Amino acid sequence: MPPAETADWLAAAQGALRNAPLGPRIEHRGRVEEIGDGVAMISGLRDVRLDEVLHFQGGQVGFARVLDSGLIGCVLLDAATNVEAGDAVFGTGEVVGVPVGEALLGRIVDPLGRPLDGKGPVETSLRLPIERPAPSIIERDLVTEPVQTGIVAMDTLFALGRGQRELIIGDHSTGKTTLAIDTLIAQRDSDMLCIYVAVGQKTSSVRRAIDALQAQGNFERCIVLVASSASAPGLQWIAPYAGMTMAEYFRDKGQHALIVIDDLSKHAATHREIALLTRQSPGREAYPGDVFYIHARLLERAAKLSSDRGGGSLTALPIAETDSGNLSAYIPTNLISITDGQIVLDASLFHQGQKPAVDVGLSVSRVGGKTQAPGLRDAAGALRLDYAQFLELEVFTRFGGMPEGRVRDQLRRGERIRAILRQPQHAPFRLADEIALMLAVQSGLLDPLPLDAVAAFRAGLPQALDRDTPELVSMIANGGELAAEVRESLISAITRLAASLSDNHENAARTGDDAANNSAELIAP
C-alpha cells in the first residue's frame, strides 16, 4: 500500500476509535424458534410489550402481537424470505408508529410511511403510534355539520355528517369503492382533507382509484396509504390504524378529515390468519374472539371534537363486502353495530343499471337529517317516503292491470325520482345542483318530460344554473338557506331547461315521423 493511502487509512481508523462509544450496553436479545407465513415465534424476550417493534438480524422489522409465557408471536412487516429459525431478534422498547404531518399530503405511502410514488422520502419529524385512545365523551361534540358527498342518493336520502362513521357494504363488484372515491373527489373544493386506505386490494384496483383522484379530485389534499394483497400480512393488519393516526393529526389541529378504509372484510380475514398462525383460539367462522374489538377501537377514533379541543372532525367511511347479500354474517353484523349507519349496495340494482345501486330500504343514517344542508332538506321534503311508496306500488302493479288516476301519477313521479338518483361515476354534483334537482322532481316539472330525457336534464342542469343564476349558486355554496325568492329563481331556471328539452324531444319525434312517412311514400307503388 502506498504511504499516502496508509496515512489516510490510519487517520480514518484512529477517528473511528475516538468516536466509538465505550461502556456497557443493554441489549434485549431473543431468538427465532419458528417462522412461517409472515409470523415468527420468538423466545428469550421477557420484557417485550404488546405492539413493540422488533428488529431481526437480517434487517427485517416486525411487532409483537401475542405475548405468552414462553413464546412471543411476532408479525413481520417485511418479507420473511431470509428469516430462519435460530436468528437473533432484538427488542427496541418502541411501539409501531407512523410519520404524520402536512408532508404526507399528495403522497402515496405504505403503512409505515415509506414512499411508494418515487418522490423521495417523506420529510416529517413527527411520529405517532398507530394505536391511540379514542376521544372521551366529554371531548366530543354533536354531529351537525354536513359532508357533501356530491352523490344525490346519499346527500338527499342518507345525509352524512362530519364526525360520523357510515359503513358502505355490498357484494363484490357493486360499486362500493367507486362510491367512496366519488365522495373523496367531491371534497376537492371543500376544507376536508382526504385519506384513502387500501387493505388487501389488487394493485390494478388501487391504481384505478389513484388515477381517479389525480384526474378528478384535488390530490394535493389527499393521502393514499396502500397495503395491497401482495404486501406482508403485518402491513395489511396495521394499515387501517396507520391511516387513522395520519388523519387524527389533522383532526387534533382543528381541521376536518375524511378517511376511507377499503376494506375491513379483508382486514378481518388478515386478522383471522394472523390469529390462527399465533395459535389463538378460533371462534365463530374461525375468527378469534377479539375481532369485534379490533374494529370497534379503530372506528371509535372517528369523532367530532368539542370547541375546547379545537372543533376538528374525523369522518370515517369503512367498506365491507358481503356474500350474496348476507348482511347477517359475522363481520357485517359487527360493523353495522359499530357504525352510525350503513349504505347498502344491491347487486340486482347494479346489474339493472341503477348506479349507485343504493338499497333505500336497507340503508340508514342513524345521525339523522340534522346533518343535512338546510336548503337541501327543504327542497327534498318527503323524497324518501315518496320513493319507498313508488317501489311498493311498482311491485304491486306487476301483477297486472293498468293503474289510473293518482296511482299512475305516483308511478310517473317515482320513475323520475329513480332516474335522477342515477349518476355517472366520478361526476359529483354541487349542493346547488342537488337542490335544483330536488325542486324539479318535487314540484312536478319533470313529470311532463319523457323519461329518456331526464338524463339529459340532469347533465345540462349545472351549466344552465351557471348561466342563468350564478349568484344563487354562489350563495347556496356559502351556506345560504332556500328562501322563497331563491326557490322561485331556481324553479324559473329549471322550467326553462325542462321546456327546451321537451321542445327538442318533440322536434326530434316530429322529424322521425316525417322521415318515416317519406320512406313509406317512396316504398308505395
Short mmCIF file of C-alpha atoms in Angstrom, two decimals:
data_model
loop_
_atom_site.label_atom_id
_atom_site.label_comp_id
_atom_site.label_asym_id
_atom_site.label_seq_id
_atom_site.Cartn_x
_atom_site.Cartn_y
_atom_site.Cartn_z
CA MET A 1 0.00 0.00 0.00
CA PRO A 2 1.45 3.45 -0.90
CA PRO A 3 2.45 5.61 2.08
CA ALA A 4 -0.23 8.24 1.31
CA GLU A 5 -3.03 5.67 1.35
CA THR A 6 -1.62 4.13 4.53
CA ALA A 7 -1.70 7.52 6.24
CA ASP A 8 -5.34 8.14 5.16
CA TRP A 9 -6.41 4.71 6.39
CA LEU A 10 -4.62 5.21 9.68
CA ALA A 11 -6.25 8.61 10.23
CA ALA A 12 -9.73 7.20 9.47
CA ALA A 13 -9.19 4.24 11.80
CA GLN A 14 -8.00 6.48 14.62
CA GLY A 15 -11.05 8.74 14.13
CA ALA A 16 -13.38 5.75 14.30
CA LEU A 17 -11.74 4.60 17.52
CA ARG A 18 -12.04 8.04 19.10
CA ASN A 19 -15.76 8.27 18.24
CA ALA A 20 -16.63 4.72 19.28
CA PRO A 21 -18.97 4.62 22.32
CA LEU A 22 -17.37 2.93 25.28
CA GLY A 23 -19.01 1.36 28.24
CA PRO A 24 -21.70 -1.26 28.91
CA ARG A 25 -24.75 -1.54 26.64
CA ILE A 26 -28.10 -3.12 27.44
CA GLU A 27 -29.39 -5.36 24.70
CA HIS A 28 -32.70 -7.24 24.68
CA ARG A 29 -31.96 -10.27 22.57
CA GLY A 30 -34.03 -13.30 21.68
CA ARG A 31 -34.07 -15.98 19.02
CA VAL A 32 -36.47 -17.22 16.36
CA GLU A 33 -37.95 -20.60 17.26
CA GLU A 34 -40.36 -20.96 14.33
CA ILE A 35 -41.07 -18.94 11.20
CA GLY A 36 -43.78 -19.29 8.59
CA ASP A 37 -46.36 -17.26 6.61
CA GLY A 38 -45.10 -13.93 7.93
CA VAL A 39 -45.31 -14.88 11.62
CA ALA A 40 -42.34 -15.73 13.82
CA MET A 41 -42.44 -17.38 17.24
CA ILE A 42 -39.67 -15.88 19.39
CA SER A 43 -38.20 -16.88 22.74
CA GLY A 44 -35.90 -15.07 25.14
CA LEU A 45 -37.50 -11.60 25.11
CA ARG A 46 -39.09 -11.41 28.54
CA ASP A 47 -39.56 -7.62 28.77
CA VAL A 48 -41.25 -7.07 25.42
CA ARG A 49 -44.59 -5.23 25.50
CA LEU A 50 -47.55 -5.54 23.15
CA ASP A 51 -47.04 -3.96 19.69
CA GLU A 52 -43.33 -3.36 20.39
CA VAL A 53 -41.14 -3.11 17.30
CA LEU A 54 -38.65 -5.97 16.95
CA HIS A 55 -35.58 -6.00 14.69
CA PHE A 56 -34.23 -9.19 13.14
CA GLN A 57 -30.54 -9.74 12.47
CA GLY A 58 -31.17 -9.64 8.72
CA GLY A 59 -32.67 -6.13 8.93
CA GLN A 60 -36.33 -7.16 8.86
CA VAL A 61 -38.86 -5.49 11.15
CA GLY A 62 -41.84 -6.94 12.98
CA PHE A 63 -44.02 -6.23 16.00
CA ALA A 64 -45.10 -8.29 18.99
CA ARG A 65 -48.73 -9.32 18.54
CA VAL A 66 -49.16 -12.15 21.08
CA LEU A 67 -47.41 -12.38 24.46
CA ASP A 68 -47.32 -15.85 26.01
CA SER A 69 -45.29 -17.05 28.97
CA GLY A 70 -42.75 -18.88 26.82
CA LEU A 71 -43.10 -17.52 23.30
CA ILE A 72 -43.87 -14.22 21.61
CA GLY A 73 -45.90 -14.14 18.41
CA CYS A 74 -44.21 -11.60 16.13
CA VAL A 75 -45.88 -10.42 12.92
CA LEU A 76 -43.34 -9.38 10.28
CA LEU A 77 -43.71 -6.10 8.41
CA ASP A 78 -41.25 -7.17 5.71
CA ALA A 79 -40.78 -10.25 3.58
CA ALA A 80 -39.82 -13.31 5.65
CA THR A 81 -37.71 -14.95 2.95
CA ASN A 82 -34.37 -14.50 4.75
CA VAL A 83 -35.57 -15.17 8.31
CA GLU A 84 -34.67 -18.59 9.69
CA ALA A 85 -35.01 -20.43 12.98
CA GLY A 86 -32.16 -19.52 15.28
CA ASP A 87 -31.77 -15.95 14.01
CA ALA A 88 -31.27 -13.24 16.60
CA VAL A 89 -34.11 -10.81 17.38
CA PHE A 90 -33.70 -7.53 19.25
CA GLY A 91 -36.27 -5.52 21.22
CA THR A 92 -36.43 -1.76 20.73
CA GLY A 93 -38.71 -0.58 23.51
CA GLU A 94 -40.80 1.37 20.97
CA VAL A 95 -44.29 0.62 19.67
CA VAL A 96 -45.23 0.76 16.00
CA GLY A 97 -45.55 4.36 14.81
CA VAL A 98 -46.02 6.24 11.57
CA PRO A 99 -44.95 9.68 10.34
CA VAL A 100 -47.66 12.35 10.36
CA GLY A 101 -47.94 15.88 9.07
CA GLU A 102 -48.59 18.03 6.00
CA ALA A 103 -45.63 16.43 4.20
CA LEU A 104 -47.79 13.34 3.60
CA LEU A 105 -50.37 15.26 1.56
CA GLY A 106 -50.19 14.37 -2.12
CA ARG A 107 -48.14 11.25 -1.40
CA ILE A 108 -48.63 7.50 -1.82
CA VAL A 109 -47.10 5.57 1.09
CA ASP A 110 -47.18 2.18 2.75
CA PRO A 111 -48.47 1.66 6.33
CA LEU A 112 -45.04 2.55 7.76
CA GLY A 113 -44.93 5.85 5.87
CA ARG A 114 -42.38 4.62 3.33
CA PRO A 115 -42.95 6.27 -0.08
CA LEU A 116 -44.35 4.23 -2.97
CA ASP A 117 -44.60 7.05 -5.52
CA GLY A 118 -40.91 7.54 -6.29
CA LYS A 119 -40.89 11.12 -4.98
CA GLY A 120 -38.29 10.56 -2.29
CA PRO A 121 -38.65 10.21 1.48
CA VAL A 122 -41.41 11.91 3.43
CA GLU A 123 -39.87 14.94 5.13
CA THR A 124 -41.51 14.98 8.54
CA SER A 125 -40.03 14.64 12.00
CA LEU A 126 -43.19 13.85 13.98
CA ARG A 127 -44.19 10.24 14.52
CA LEU A 128 -47.21 8.94 16.42
CA PRO A 129 -48.18 5.40 17.49
CA ILE A 130 -50.73 3.62 15.35
CA GLU A 131 -52.75 2.60 18.43
CA ARG A 132 -54.12 5.70 20.17
CA PRO A 133 -57.07 6.07 22.57
CA ALA A 134 -60.34 7.37 21.15
CA PRO A 135 -61.62 10.77 22.36
CA SER A 136 -63.69 10.54 25.52
CA ILE A 137 -67.36 11.51 25.60
CA ILE A 138 -66.61 14.85 27.25
CA GLU A 139 -64.18 15.68 24.43
CA ARG A 140 -66.78 15.12 21.71
CA ASP A 141 -69.42 17.36 20.22
CA LEU A 142 -72.69 16.77 18.38
CA VAL A 143 -72.52 15.74 14.73
CA THR A 144 -74.40 18.55 12.97
CA GLU A 145 -72.22 19.76 10.08
CA PRO A 146 -72.85 18.12 6.70
CA VAL A 147 -70.35 16.33 4.50
CA GLN A 148 -71.35 17.00 0.89
CA THR A 149 -70.62 13.77 -0.97
CA GLY A 150 -71.84 15.06 -4.33
CA ILE A 151 -73.89 11.85 -4.68
CA VAL A 152 -77.59 12.65 -4.93
CA ALA A 153 -78.75 9.37 -3.38
CA MET A 154 -76.59 9.90 -0.29
CA ASP A 155 -76.98 13.65 0.25
CA THR A 156 -80.77 13.60 -0.14
CA LEU A 157 -81.71 10.29 1.47
CA PHE A 158 -78.90 9.45 3.94
CA ALA A 159 -77.06 12.63 4.86
CA LEU A 160 -73.51 12.22 6.14
CA GLY A 161 -72.20 14.41 8.97
CA ARG A 162 -68.70 15.46 9.99
CA GLY A 163 -67.54 13.04 12.66
CA GLN A 164 -69.89 10.26 11.57
CA ARG A 165 -68.99 6.64 10.78
CA GLU A 166 -71.01 5.38 7.82
CA LEU A 167 -70.48 1.84 6.57
CA ILE A 168 -70.55 1.14 2.81
CA ILE A 169 -71.47 -2.50 2.36
CA GLY A 170 -72.46 -4.74 -0.54
CA ASP A 171 -71.50 -7.73 -2.65
CA HIS A 172 -68.36 -7.94 -4.75
CA SER A 173 -68.26 -5.51 -7.70
CA THR A 174 -71.33 -3.45 -6.79
CA GLY A 175 -69.61 -0.04 -6.78
CA LYS A 176 -68.51 0.28 -3.13
CA THR A 177 -65.07 1.70 -3.91
CA THR A 178 -66.49 3.97 -6.64
CA LEU A 179 -68.98 5.43 -4.17
CA ALA A 180 -66.20 6.16 -1.67
CA ILE A 181 -63.84 7.60 -4.30
CA ASP A 182 -66.61 9.88 -5.61
CA THR A 183 -67.07 11.16 -2.06
CA LEU A 184 -63.35 11.95 -1.88
CA ILE A 185 -63.47 13.68 -5.27
CA ALA A 186 -66.37 15.84 -4.09
CA GLN A 187 -64.10 17.33 -1.39
CA ARG A 188 -61.81 18.96 -3.98
CA ASP A 189 -63.27 22.40 -3.23
CA SER A 190 -64.03 21.87 0.47
CA ASP A 191 -61.88 22.23 3.58
CA MET A 192 -61.76 18.47 4.22
CA LEU A 193 -58.52 16.50 3.86
CA CYS A 194 -58.87 13.00 2.43
CA ILE A 195 -57.13 9.74 3.35
CA TYR A 196 -57.69 6.59 1.28
CA VAL A 197 -56.51 3.32 2.85
CA ALA A 198 -56.36 0.27 0.57
CA VAL A 199 -56.22 -3.02 2.52
CA GLY A 200 -55.69 -6.25 0.60
CA GLN A 201 -56.81 -4.76 -2.72
CA LYS A 202 -55.45 -5.72 -6.12
CA THR A 203 -52.79 -3.39 -7.46
CA SER A 204 -54.90 -2.67 -10.56
CA SER A 205 -57.87 -1.61 -8.41
CA VAL A 206 -55.68 0.70 -6.33
CA ARG A 207 -54.19 2.18 -9.50
CA ARG A 208 -57.67 2.99 -10.85
CA ALA A 209 -58.62 4.70 -7.58
CA ILE A 210 -55.42 6.77 -7.58
CA ASP A 211 -55.90 7.75 -11.23
CA ALA A 212 -59.46 8.92 -10.47
CA LEU A 213 -58.28 11.02 -7.51
CA GLN A 214 -55.46 12.56 -9.53
CA ALA A 215 -57.64 13.29 -12.58
CA GLN A 216 -60.88 14.43 -10.93
CA GLY A 217 -60.03 15.37 -7.34
CA ASN A 218 -57.55 17.57 -5.53
CA PHE A 219 -54.78 15.04 -4.99
CA GLU A 220 -52.56 17.55 -3.20
CA ARG A 221 -55.02 17.38 -0.29
CA CYS A 222 -55.10 13.56 -0.24
CA ILE A 223 -53.02 10.80 1.34
CA VAL A 224 -53.11 7.34 -0.21
CA LEU A 225 -51.94 4.50 2.03
CA VAL A 226 -51.53 1.17 0.25
CA ALA A 227 -51.19 -2.33 1.69
CA SER A 228 -52.04 -4.41 -1.36
CA SER A 229 -52.84 -8.12 -1.45
CA ALA A 230 -49.16 -8.77 -2.23
CA SER A 231 -47.99 -6.98 0.94
CA ALA A 232 -46.97 -8.78 4.11
CA PRO A 233 -49.93 -9.69 6.38
CA GLY A 234 -48.49 -7.45 9.07
CA LEU A 235 -48.63 -4.41 6.79
CA GLN A 236 -52.23 -5.21 5.88
CA TRP A 237 -53.11 -5.55 9.56
CA ILE A 238 -51.67 -2.20 10.68
CA ALA A 239 -52.85 -0.25 7.60
CA PRO A 240 -56.25 0.98 8.97
CA TYR A 241 -54.67 2.04 12.27
CA ALA A 242 -51.83 3.84 10.49
CA GLY A 243 -54.30 5.69 8.26
CA MET A 244 -56.41 6.67 11.26
CA THR A 245 -53.34 8.08 13.05
CA MET A 246 -52.43 10.16 9.97
CA ALA A 247 -55.99 11.51 9.87
CA GLU A 248 -56.10 12.23 13.61
CA TYR A 249 -53.15 14.61 13.26
CA PHE A 250 -55.32 16.96 11.20
CA ARG A 251 -58.39 16.45 13.41
CA ASP A 252 -56.45 17.37 16.53
CA LYS A 253 -55.26 20.58 14.84
CA GLY A 254 -58.87 21.74 14.41
CA GLN A 255 -59.09 20.68 10.76
CA HIS A 256 -61.51 18.27 9.11
CA ALA A 257 -60.53 14.91 7.64
CA LEU A 258 -62.33 12.13 5.78
CA ILE A 259 -60.91 8.60 5.78
CA VAL A 260 -61.98 5.68 3.57
CA ILE A 261 -60.90 2.17 4.64
CA ASP A 262 -61.19 -0.27 1.74
CA ASP A 263 -61.98 -2.75 3.10
CA LEU A 264 -62.46 -4.13 6.60
CA SER A 265 -63.64 -7.56 5.40
CA LYS A 266 -60.16 -8.26 4.06
CA HIS A 267 -58.67 -6.77 7.22
CA ALA A 268 -60.75 -9.20 9.31
CA ALA A 269 -59.54 -12.10 7.14
CA THR A 270 -55.93 -11.00 7.72
CA HIS A 271 -56.59 -10.79 11.46
CA ARG A 272 -58.00 -14.32 11.39
CA GLU A 273 -54.95 -15.57 9.50
CA ILE A 274 -52.54 -13.99 11.99
CA ALA A 275 -54.57 -15.25 14.96
CA LEU A 276 -54.55 -18.83 13.73
CA LEU A 277 -50.81 -18.69 13.00
CA THR A 278 -50.13 -17.35 16.50
CA ARG A 279 -52.27 -20.16 17.97
CA GLN A 280 -55.14 -18.08 19.31
CA SER A 281 -58.38 -19.92 19.92
CA PRO A 282 -60.81 -19.68 16.96
CA GLY A 283 -64.45 -18.81 17.42
CA ARG A 284 -67.36 -18.15 15.07
CA GLU A 285 -66.31 -18.57 11.41
CA ALA A 286 -62.79 -19.28 12.77
CA TYR A 287 -62.35 -15.63 13.79
CA PRO A 288 -60.75 -15.01 17.19
CA GLY A 289 -62.83 -13.55 20.00
CA ASP A 290 -61.36 -10.04 19.69
CA VAL A 291 -62.33 -9.42 16.05
CA PHE A 292 -65.17 -7.12 17.18
CA TYR A 293 -62.85 -5.17 19.45
CA ILE A 294 -60.17 -4.52 16.82
CA HIS A 295 -62.72 -2.77 14.58
CA ALA A 296 -64.60 -1.07 17.43
CA ARG A 297 -61.49 0.59 18.81
CA LEU A 298 -60.47 1.60 15.29
CA LEU A 299 -63.73 3.27 14.26
CA GLU A 300 -64.31 4.82 17.69
CA ARG A 301 -61.43 7.17 16.90
CA ALA A 302 -63.60 8.97 14.30
CA ALA A 303 -65.33 11.85 16.07
CA LYS A 304 -66.36 15.49 16.05
CA LEU A 305 -64.32 17.22 18.74
CA SER A 306 -65.67 19.91 21.03
CA SER A 307 -64.63 23.54 20.70
CA ASP A 308 -62.32 23.12 23.72
CA ARG A 309 -60.40 20.51 21.73
CA GLY A 310 -60.23 22.66 18.60
CA GLY A 311 -63.51 21.68 16.92
CA GLY A 312 -61.88 19.37 14.37
CA SER A 313 -63.58 16.30 12.96
CA LEU A 314 -62.68 12.91 11.54
CA THR A 315 -65.31 11.21 9.38
CA ALA A 316 -64.90 7.51 8.55
CA LEU A 317 -66.27 5.56 5.59
CA PRO A 318 -65.33 1.92 6.18
CA ILE A 319 -66.15 -0.55 3.42
CA ALA A 320 -67.21 -4.17 3.91
CA GLU A 321 -68.07 -6.94 1.47
CA THR A 322 -70.99 -9.34 1.77
CA ASP A 323 -71.53 -12.77 0.25
CA SER A 324 -74.77 -12.99 -1.77
CA GLY A 325 -76.21 -10.03 0.11
CA ASN A 326 -75.96 -11.75 3.51
CA LEU A 327 -75.95 -8.87 5.99
CA SER A 328 -76.32 -11.27 8.93
CA ALA A 329 -72.84 -12.74 8.57
CA TYR A 330 -70.36 -12.25 11.41
CA ILE A 331 -68.24 -9.33 10.15
CA PRO A 332 -71.14 -7.37 8.55
CA THR A 333 -73.23 -7.53 11.72
CA ASN A 334 -70.21 -6.44 13.78
CA LEU A 335 -69.57 -3.41 11.60
CA ILE A 336 -73.25 -2.46 11.34
CA SER A 337 -73.48 -2.41 15.14
CA ILE A 338 -70.27 -0.35 15.47
CA THR A 339 -71.03 2.34 12.87
CA ASP A 340 -73.65 5.13 12.79
CA GLY A 341 -75.45 3.77 9.75
CA GLN A 342 -74.85 1.88 6.53
CA ILE A 343 -75.20 2.41 2.79
CA VAL A 344 -76.22 -0.96 1.37
CA LEU A 345 -75.49 -1.58 -2.32
CA ASP A 346 -77.67 -4.16 -4.05
CA ALA A 347 -76.28 -6.42 -6.77
CA SER A 348 -79.60 -6.71 -8.64
CA LEU A 349 -79.97 -2.91 -8.81
CA PHE A 350 -76.39 -2.65 -10.04
CA HIS A 351 -76.99 -5.14 -12.86
CA GLN A 352 -80.19 -3.28 -13.82
CA GLY A 353 -78.10 -0.15 -14.42
CA GLN A 354 -79.23 1.74 -11.30
CA LYS A 355 -75.87 3.20 -10.25
CA PRO A 356 -75.07 3.91 -7.50
CA ALA A 357 -77.05 0.80 -6.53
CA VAL A 358 -78.22 2.08 -3.13
CA ASP A 359 -80.88 -0.08 -1.49
CA VAL A 360 -83.20 2.53 0.02
CA GLY A 361 -84.96 0.03 2.27
CA LEU A 362 -81.86 -1.39 3.96
CA SER A 363 -79.71 1.75 4.07
CA VAL A 364 -79.92 4.11 7.03
CA SER A 365 -78.15 7.01 8.70
CA ARG A 366 -78.59 6.94 12.47
CA VAL A 367 -77.37 10.51 12.89
CA GLY A 368 -80.48 11.77 11.12
CA GLY A 369 -81.43 14.66 8.87
CA LYS A 370 -79.96 17.32 11.17
CA THR A 371 -76.65 16.88 9.35
CA GLN A 372 -78.28 17.69 6.00
CA ALA A 373 -77.75 21.13 4.48
CA PRO A 374 -80.85 23.22 5.35
CA GLY A 375 -81.57 24.17 1.74
CA LEU A 376 -81.36 20.57 0.57
CA ARG A 377 -83.57 19.39 3.44
CA ASP A 378 -86.25 21.93 2.48
CA ALA A 379 -86.07 21.00 -1.20
CA ALA A 380 -86.05 17.23 -0.75
CA GLY A 381 -89.10 17.18 1.54
CA ALA A 382 -90.60 13.70 1.75
CA LEU A 383 -88.50 12.32 -1.11
CA ARG A 384 -87.54 9.12 0.69
CA LEU A 385 -91.14 8.35 1.63
CA ASP A 386 -92.36 9.07 -1.91
CA TYR A 387 -89.68 6.83 -3.40
CA ALA A 388 -90.42 3.99 -0.96
CA GLN A 389 -94.15 4.17 -1.80
CA PHE A 390 -93.31 4.11 -5.51
CA LEU A 391 -91.21 0.95 -5.13
CA GLU A 392 -94.10 -0.81 -3.35
CA LEU A 393 -96.62 0.33 -5.99
CA GLU A 394 -94.32 -0.78 -8.79
CA VAL A 395 -94.13 -4.29 -7.36
CA PHE A 396 -97.92 -4.39 -6.92
CA THR A 397 -98.68 -3.26 -10.49
CA ARG A 398 -96.51 -6.03 -11.94
CA PHE A 399 -99.32 -8.45 -11.20
CA GLY A 400 -101.38 -6.94 -13.99
CA GLY A 401 -103.88 -4.19 -14.64
CA MET A 402 -103.43 -0.62 -15.78
CA PRO A 403 -103.10 1.90 -12.95
CA GLU A 404 -105.24 5.00 -13.20
CA GLY A 405 -105.51 8.41 -11.59
CA ARG A 406 -103.41 9.07 -8.54
CA VAL A 407 -101.59 5.72 -8.71
CA ARG A 408 -100.47 6.44 -12.29
CA ASP A 409 -99.20 9.86 -11.22
CA GLN A 410 -97.27 8.32 -8.32
CA LEU A 411 -95.65 5.79 -10.65
CA ARG A 412 -94.73 8.53 -13.11
CA ARG A 413 -93.21 10.64 -10.34
CA GLY A 414 -91.36 7.67 -8.87
CA GLU A 415 -89.80 6.77 -12.22
CA ARG A 416 -88.36 10.27 -12.42
CA ILE A 417 -87.07 10.10 -8.86
CA ARG A 418 -85.27 6.88 -9.76
CA ALA A 419 -83.88 8.49 -12.90
CA ILE A 420 -82.36 11.47 -11.05
CA LEU A 421 -80.83 9.15 -8.45
CA ARG A 422 -78.76 7.58 -11.23
CA GLN A 423 -75.40 9.25 -11.53
CA PRO A 424 -72.27 8.65 -13.64
CA GLN A 425 -69.12 7.82 -11.70
CA HIS A 426 -66.54 10.47 -10.81
CA ALA A 427 -69.03 13.28 -11.54
CA PRO A 428 -70.22 14.63 -8.16
CA PHE A 429 -72.89 17.35 -8.05
CA ARG A 430 -72.63 20.67 -6.28
CA LEU A 431 -75.07 21.49 -3.50
CA ALA A 432 -76.94 23.94 -5.77
CA ASP A 433 -77.30 21.24 -8.44
CA GLU A 434 -78.77 18.79 -5.93
CA ILE A 435 -81.22 21.38 -4.59
CA ALA A 436 -82.34 22.21 -8.13
CA LEU A 437 -82.85 18.51 -8.92
CA MET A 438 -84.99 18.08 -5.82
CA LEU A 439 -87.08 21.15 -6.68
CA ALA A 440 -87.55 19.87 -10.22
CA VAL A 441 -88.86 16.47 -9.19
CA GLN A 442 -90.87 17.56 -6.13
CA SER A 443 -92.62 20.42 -7.97
CA GLY A 444 -93.62 18.11 -10.83
CA LEU A 445 -91.58 19.90 -13.51
CA LEU A 446 -90.13 16.60 -14.70
CA ASP A 447 -93.48 14.81 -14.93
CA PRO A 448 -94.30 16.01 -18.49
CA LEU A 449 -90.73 15.31 -19.61
CA PRO A 450 -90.16 11.96 -21.35
CA LEU A 451 -88.29 9.52 -19.15
CA ASP A 452 -85.39 9.20 -21.58
CA ALA A 453 -84.87 12.99 -21.45
CA VAL A 454 -84.33 13.07 -17.67
CA ALA A 455 -80.65 12.07 -18.09
CA ALA A 456 -80.14 15.00 -20.48
CA PHE A 457 -81.86 17.31 -17.99
CA ARG A 458 -79.58 16.11 -15.18
CA ALA A 459 -76.47 16.55 -17.33
CA GLY A 460 -77.41 20.03 -18.54
CA LEU A 461 -78.57 21.40 -15.20
CA PRO A 462 -75.18 22.62 -13.81
CA GLN A 463 -74.45 24.60 -16.98
CA ALA A 464 -77.95 26.10 -17.02
CA LEU A 465 -77.64 27.23 -13.39
CA ASP A 466 -74.23 28.79 -14.02
CA ARG A 467 -75.67 30.66 -17.00
CA ASP A 468 -78.98 31.83 -15.53
CA THR A 469 -78.42 32.10 -11.76
CA PRO A 470 -74.67 32.27 -10.98
CA GLU A 471 -75.22 34.42 -7.90
CA LEU A 472 -77.64 31.88 -6.39
CA VAL A 473 -75.13 29.05 -6.97
CA SER A 474 -72.50 31.02 -5.07
CA MET A 475 -74.91 31.90 -2.27
CA ILE A 476 -76.02 28.29 -1.79
CA ALA A 477 -72.41 27.10 -1.79
CA ASN A 478 -71.70 29.54 1.05
CA GLY A 479 -74.44 28.06 3.22
CA GLY A 480 -77.42 30.18 2.23
CA GLU A 481 -80.88 28.87 3.03
CA LEU A 482 -83.62 28.24 0.49
CA ALA A 483 -85.66 31.42 0.83
CA ALA A 484 -88.84 31.96 -1.20
CA GLU A 485 -87.17 34.22 -3.79
CA VAL A 486 -84.27 31.77 -4.18
CA ARG A 487 -86.71 28.91 -4.71
CA GLU A 488 -88.64 30.90 -7.35
CA SER A 489 -85.47 31.83 -9.22
CA LEU A 490 -84.27 28.23 -9.27
CA ILE A 491 -87.66 26.95 -10.42
CA SER A 492 -87.67 29.52 -13.25
CA ALA A 493 -84.27 28.31 -14.47
CA ILE A 494 -85.36 24.67 -14.15
CA THR A 495 -88.59 25.35 -16.04
CA ARG A 496 -86.71 26.92 -18.97
CA LEU A 497 -84.34 23.95 -19.19
CA ALA A 498 -87.19 21.41 -18.99
CA ALA A 499 -89.17 23.31 -21.65
CA SER A 500 -86.21 23.40 -24.04
CA LEU A 501 -85.61 19.67 -23.62
CA SER A 502 -89.31 18.95 -24.15
CA ASP A 503 -89.31 21.04 -27.35
CA ASN A 504 -86.20 19.29 -28.60
CA HIS A 505 -87.77 15.92 -27.91
CA GLU A 506 -90.96 16.87 -29.77
CA ASN A 507 -88.97 18.21 -32.73
CA ALA A 508 -86.94 15.01 -32.86
CA ALA A 509 -90.10 12.92 -32.73
CA ARG A 510 -91.72 15.04 -35.45
CA THR A 511 -88.63 14.72 -37.63
CA GLY A 512 -88.68 10.97 -37.14
CA ASP A 513 -92.36 10.77 -38.13
CA ASP A 514 -91.75 12.86 -41.28
CA ALA A 515 -88.83 10.63 -42.25
CA ALA A 516 -90.96 7.53 -41.73
CA ASN A 517 -93.79 8.99 -43.86
CA ASN A 518 -91.37 9.90 -46.66
CA SER A 519 -89.97 6.39 -46.61
CA ALA A 520 -93.49 4.94 -46.80
CA GLU A 521 -94.31 7.14 -49.80
CA LEU A 522 -91.18 6.01 -51.63
CA ILE A 523 -91.99 2.36 -51.00
CA ALA A 524 -95.65 2.65 -52.06
CA PRO A 525 -96.31 1.71 -55.77
#
